[in-house]
Tab-separated table of C-alpha atoms in Angstrom:
chain	number	residue	atom	x	y	z
A	28	MET	CA	-11.873	27.493	-86.291
A	29	THR	CA	-15.141	25.507	-85.913
A	30	ILE	CA	-15.076	22.524	-83.721
A	31	ASN	CA	-17.456	19.462	-84.592
A	32	HIS	CA	-16.237	16.296	-82.636
A	33	HIS	CA	-15.988	16.660	-78.596
A	34	PRO	CA	-16.227	14.493	-75.519
A	35	SER	CA	-18.992	12.522	-74.857
A	36	GLY	CA	-20.801	14.574	-71.670
A	37	GLU	CA	-20.524	11.438	-70.051
A	38	THR	CA	-16.608	12.305	-70.842
A	39	LEU	CA	-17.148	15.742	-69.900
A	40	LEU	CA	-18.550	14.467	-66.340
A	41	ARG	CA	-15.691	12.078	-65.340
A	42	PHE	CA	-13.245	14.841	-66.564
A	43	ALA	CA	-14.794	17.690	-64.205
A	44	ALA	CA	-15.179	15.215	-61.344
A	45	GLY	CA	-11.308	14.222	-61.785
A	46	THR	CA	-12.123	10.509	-62.147
A	47	LEU	CA	-10.351	10.100	-66.014
A	48	PRO	CA	-7.068	7.720	-65.498
A	49	ALA	CA	-4.038	10.225	-66.329
A	50	GLY	CA	-3.858	9.875	-70.141
A	51	PRO	CA	-7.512	10.172	-71.209
A	52	ARG	CA	-7.615	12.881	-68.803
A	53	LEU	CA	-5.185	14.555	-70.659
A	54	ILE	CA	-6.458	14.448	-74.027
A	55	VAL	CA	-9.529	15.849	-72.463
A	56	ALA	CA	-7.505	18.371	-70.920
A	57	VAL	CA	-5.600	19.721	-74.143
A	58	HIS	CA	-9.834	19.458	-75.935
A	59	VAL	CA	-11.228	21.597	-73.296
A	60	GLY	CA	-8.376	24.357	-73.851
A	61	GLY	CA	-9.508	24.642	-77.484
A	62	CYS	CA	-12.897	24.474	-77.300
A	63	PRO	CA	-15.313	27.005	-75.824
A	64	ALA	CA	-18.661	24.651	-75.685
A	65	CYS	CA	-16.823	22.044	-73.697
A	66	ARG	CA	-15.173	24.484	-70.979
A	67	ARG	CA	-18.504	26.008	-70.788
A	68	GLN	CA	-19.906	22.137	-70.121
A	69	VAL	CA	-17.146	21.334	-67.438
A	70	ALA	CA	-18.227	24.254	-65.480
A	71	ALA	CA	-21.583	23.677	-66.086
A	72	PHE	CA	-20.520	20.554	-64.247
A	73	GLU	CA	-18.756	21.483	-61.728
A	74	ALA	CA	-21.580	24.643	-60.814
A	75	ILE	CA	-23.552	21.172	-60.111
A	76	GLY	CA	-20.969	19.031	-58.090
A	77	GLY	CA	-20.562	22.363	-56.195
A	78	ALA	CA	-23.948	22.821	-55.336
A	79	LEU	CA	-24.764	19.055	-54.115
A	80	LEU	CA	-21.712	19.441	-51.947
A	81	ASP	CA	-23.022	22.982	-50.496
A	82	ALA	CA	-26.468	20.493	-49.853
A	83	GLY	CA	-25.016	17.997	-48.185
A	84	GLU	CA	-24.535	17.579	-44.902
A	85	PRO	CA	-20.929	18.099	-43.782
A	86	VAL	CA	-18.944	15.234	-42.259
A	87	GLY	CA	-15.126	15.475	-40.534
A	88	MET	CA	-12.434	15.215	-42.494
A	89	ALA	CA	-8.812	13.840	-41.915
A	90	SER	CA	-6.428	16.741	-40.845
A	91	ASP	CA	-3.968	15.651	-43.865
A	92	ALA	CA	-6.831	16.057	-46.410
A	93	LEU	CA	-5.729	19.316	-47.703
A	94	GLU	CA	-2.110	18.419	-47.718
A	95	ARG	CA	-3.528	15.588	-50.358
A	96	MET	CA	-5.469	17.435	-52.019
A	97	MET	CA	-3.041	19.847	-53.290
A	98	ALA	CA	-0.378	16.746	-53.896
A	99	ARG	CA	-2.856	14.957	-56.139
A	100	ILE	CA	-3.976	18.765	-58.103
A	101	ASP	CA	-0.207	18.471	-58.414
A	102	ARG	CA	0.079	15.477	-60.918
A	103	GLU	CA	-2.830	15.883	-62.484
A	104	PRO	CA	-2.227	16.796	-66.219
A	105	GLY	CA	-2.766	20.056	-67.930
A	106	ARG	CA	-2.032	21.880	-64.170
A	107	PRO	CA	1.742	21.850	-63.435
A	108	GLN	CA	1.856	23.691	-60.174
A	109	GLY	CA	3.462	23.933	-56.650
A	110	ALA	CA	6.453	21.842	-55.829
A	111	ALA	CA	5.206	19.110	-58.978
A	112	ALA	CA	6.187	22.327	-61.018
A	113	ALA	CA	9.706	22.122	-60.483
A	114	ILE	CA	10.225	18.870	-62.123
A	115	ARG	CA	10.934	19.661	-65.620
A	116	LEU	CA	10.329	15.887	-67.496
A	117	PRO	CA	12.838	16.053	-71.031
A	118	ARG	CA	11.180	17.698	-73.961
A	119	ALA	CA	12.495	16.633	-77.325
A	120	GLU	CA	12.272	19.618	-80.237
A	121	LEU	CA	9.512	17.819	-82.310
A	122	GLY	CA	9.608	21.194	-84.960
A	123	ILE	CA	5.667	21.782	-83.673
A	124	ALA	CA	3.975	24.722	-81.496
A	125	LEU	CA	1.935	22.258	-78.474
A	126	PRO	CA	-0.841	23.050	-76.624
A	127	GLU	CA	-0.896	24.264	-73.044
A	128	ALA	CA	-2.072	21.087	-71.588
A	129	MET	CA	0.939	19.451	-72.954
A	130	ASP	CA	3.570	22.114	-70.908
A	131	ALA	CA	4.278	19.490	-68.161
A	132	CYS	CA	4.518	16.672	-69.949
A	133	GLY	CA	7.946	14.647	-71.001
A	134	ILE	CA	8.241	14.890	-75.190
A	135	GLY	CA	10.085	12.063	-77.082
A	136	PRO	CA	12.268	12.373	-80.057
A	137	TRP	CA	10.028	11.455	-83.213
A	138	ARG	CA	10.852	7.698	-83.896
A	139	TRP	CA	10.305	5.385	-87.378
A	140	LEU	CA	6.931	3.222	-87.174
A	141	GLY	CA	6.814	2.468	-90.674
A	142	PRO	CA	6.303	4.603	-94.423
A	143	GLY	CA	4.854	7.763	-93.657
A	144	LEU	CA	4.471	7.489	-89.855
A	145	ARG	CA	6.462	8.570	-86.334
A	146	TRP	CA	5.526	8.426	-83.426
A	147	SER	CA	6.602	10.261	-79.885
A	148	ARG	CA	6.569	9.108	-76.425
A	149	VAL	CA	4.480	11.510	-73.833
A	150	THR	CA	5.111	11.093	-70.637
A	151	VAL	CA	2.566	12.618	-68.089
A	152	GLN	CA	3.845	13.974	-65.295
A	153	GLY	CA	2.673	12.048	-62.096
A	154	ALA	CA	1.531	8.600	-64.400
A	155	PRO	CA	4.522	7.389	-66.060
A	156	GLU	CA	2.008	4.119	-66.641
A	157	ALA	CA	0.223	6.495	-68.684
A	158	ASN	CA	0.171	4.978	-72.705
A	159	VAL	CA	0.051	8.329	-74.466
A	160	MET	CA	2.294	8.928	-78.015
A	161	LEU	CA	1.971	11.721	-80.608
A	162	LEU	CA	1.602	10.314	-83.984
A	163	ARG	CA	3.177	12.127	-87.000
A	164	VAL	CA	1.116	10.370	-90.704
A	165	ALA	CA	2.048	11.345	-93.933
A	166	ALA	CA	-0.071	12.763	-96.710
A	167	GLY	CA	-2.588	10.159	-98.126
A	168	LYS	CA	-1.565	7.634	-95.650
A	169	THR	CA	-3.889	4.791	-94.956
A	170	LEU	CA	-3.388	3.852	-91.257
A	171	PRO	CA	-3.664	-0.268	-90.648
A	172	GLU	CA	-7.454	-1.198	-89.653
A	173	HIS	CA	-7.570	-1.513	-86.326
A	174	THR	CA	-9.645	-1.714	-83.296
A	175	HIS	CA	-9.181	-1.487	-79.591
A	176	SER	CA	-9.644	-3.756	-76.291
A	177	GLY	CA	-10.121	-0.426	-74.225
A	178	SER	CA	-11.151	3.201	-74.940
A	179	GLU	CA	-8.769	5.552	-77.322
A	180	PHE	CA	-8.448	9.171	-77.026
A	181	THR	CA	-7.322	10.794	-80.149
A	182	GLN	CA	-7.018	15.058	-80.302
A	183	VAL	CA	-6.220	16.994	-84.006
A	184	LEU	CA	-3.144	19.063	-83.662
A	185	LYS	CA	-2.508	20.033	-87.060
A	186	GLY	CA	-3.921	18.787	-90.205
A	187	SER	CA	-6.924	16.380	-91.056
A	188	PHE	CA	-7.875	12.472	-91.083
A	189	SER	CA	-11.156	10.561	-92.267
A	190	ASP	CA	-12.695	7.443	-91.354
A	191	ALA	CA	-15.986	5.357	-92.241
A	192	ARG	CA	-17.823	7.850	-89.098
A	193	GLY	CA	-16.762	11.523	-90.310
A	194	ARG	CA	-13.640	14.071	-90.610
A	195	TYR	CA	-11.286	15.254	-88.058
A	196	LEU	CA	-10.216	18.836	-88.583
A	197	PRO	CA	-7.520	20.376	-85.958
A	198	GLY	CA	-9.631	21.310	-82.610
A	199	ASP	CA	-11.942	17.845	-83.006
A	200	MET	CA	-11.260	14.865	-80.780
A	201	ASP	CA	-12.227	11.026	-81.501
A	202	GLU	CA	-13.716	8.839	-78.618
A	203	ALA	CA	-13.414	5.091	-79.623
A	204	ASP	CA	-13.394	2.261	-78.205
A	205	ALA	CA	-14.040	-2.280	-78.489
A	206	GLU	CA	-17.124	-1.132	-80.847
A	207	VAL	CA	-14.910	1.008	-83.173
A	208	ASP	CA	-13.533	-1.004	-85.920
A	209	HIS	CA	-11.977	1.862	-88.254
A	210	THR	CA	-8.963	2.567	-91.376
A	211	PRO	CA	-8.490	6.281	-90.691
A	212	VAL	CA	-7.249	8.193	-93.662
A	213	VAL	CA	-5.416	11.040	-94.058
A	214	ASP	CA	-6.459	13.820	-96.000
A	215	ALA	CA	-4.150	14.540	-99.266
A	216	ASP	CA	-3.390	18.153	-98.531
A	217	GLY	CA	-0.828	17.492	-95.779
A	218	GLU	CA	0.752	15.810	-92.943
A	219	CYS	CA	-1.584	15.397	-89.944
A	220	ILE	CA	0.041	15.373	-85.906
A	221	CYS	CA	-2.323	13.849	-83.353
A	222	VAL	CA	-1.784	13.360	-79.286
A	223	ALA	CA	-3.697	10.054	-78.492
A	224	ALA	CA	-4.488	8.395	-74.741
A	225	ILE	CA	-4.960	4.010	-75.520
A	226	ASP	CA	-6.676	2.686	-72.022
A	227	GLY	CA	-5.897	-0.702	-73.204
A	228	GLN	CA	-4.695	-1.756	-76.701
A	229	MET	CA	-4.639	-1.228	-80.227
A	230	LYS	CA	-6.059	-4.591	-81.973
A	231	LEU	CA	-4.819	-4.484	-85.423
A	232	THR	CA	-7.113	-6.680	-87.949
A	233	GLY	CA	-6.727	-6.616	-91.596
A	234	PHE	CA	-3.953	-8.532	-93.155
A	235	VAL	CA	-1.599	-6.075	-92.804
A	236	GLY	CA	-2.201	-4.984	-89.234
A	237	ARG	CA	-2.068	-8.768	-88.214
A	238	VAL	CA	0.992	-8.824	-90.138
A	239	VAL	CA	3.007	-5.021	-88.668
A	240	GLN	CA	0.944	-6.650	-84.858
A	241	ARG	CA	3.997	-8.961	-84.892
A	242	PHE	CA	6.936	-6.402	-84.734
A	243	VAL	CA	5.088	-3.784	-83.082
A	244	SER	CA	2.926	-3.115	-79.229
A	245	PHE	CA	0.720	-0.172	-79.210
């Protein structure tokens, strides 16, 4: 599988440093899990961070520092372990195999969003406020024109779609922000399933989108 669209270097750096919000972090974890090039980049960032720590002056730590660090690791998406791993969130049977990074997530049933469009709520363990969803779009379907008030991270799991910036295949990740106003179109040879995290709000901009926005909140 050839992967052509990757997270930005800044996003991978934030992922390695643990500073991405929970939703985007999950999407990047899914991408990194299937992309050797990005795994190498993350490992390089982590090595640099480790070297900087080694070169720094040691400082005293709080007595509960280790306990708090382990609790944070347990809450991180894509890393189920420790006590948090025993808490299994509800998972609906969607008929598709999900990436390993989503093993600790709760998965809701497919729900109707419009003709040829279904969505499923994804609950990130330890971060119920994260706005993450699975999208299932029929072959040849055009999504409403939209932009974003924040950032949108989308990882293709199955099928493909295109917009003015290119074509996105399984393994590709699209990172969009308020500067991107696009109209994704699913390829005609099959449905497309993606997992997406929206940090902010999706803003539908075309005529149809403005009508739909009155009834559906993303």
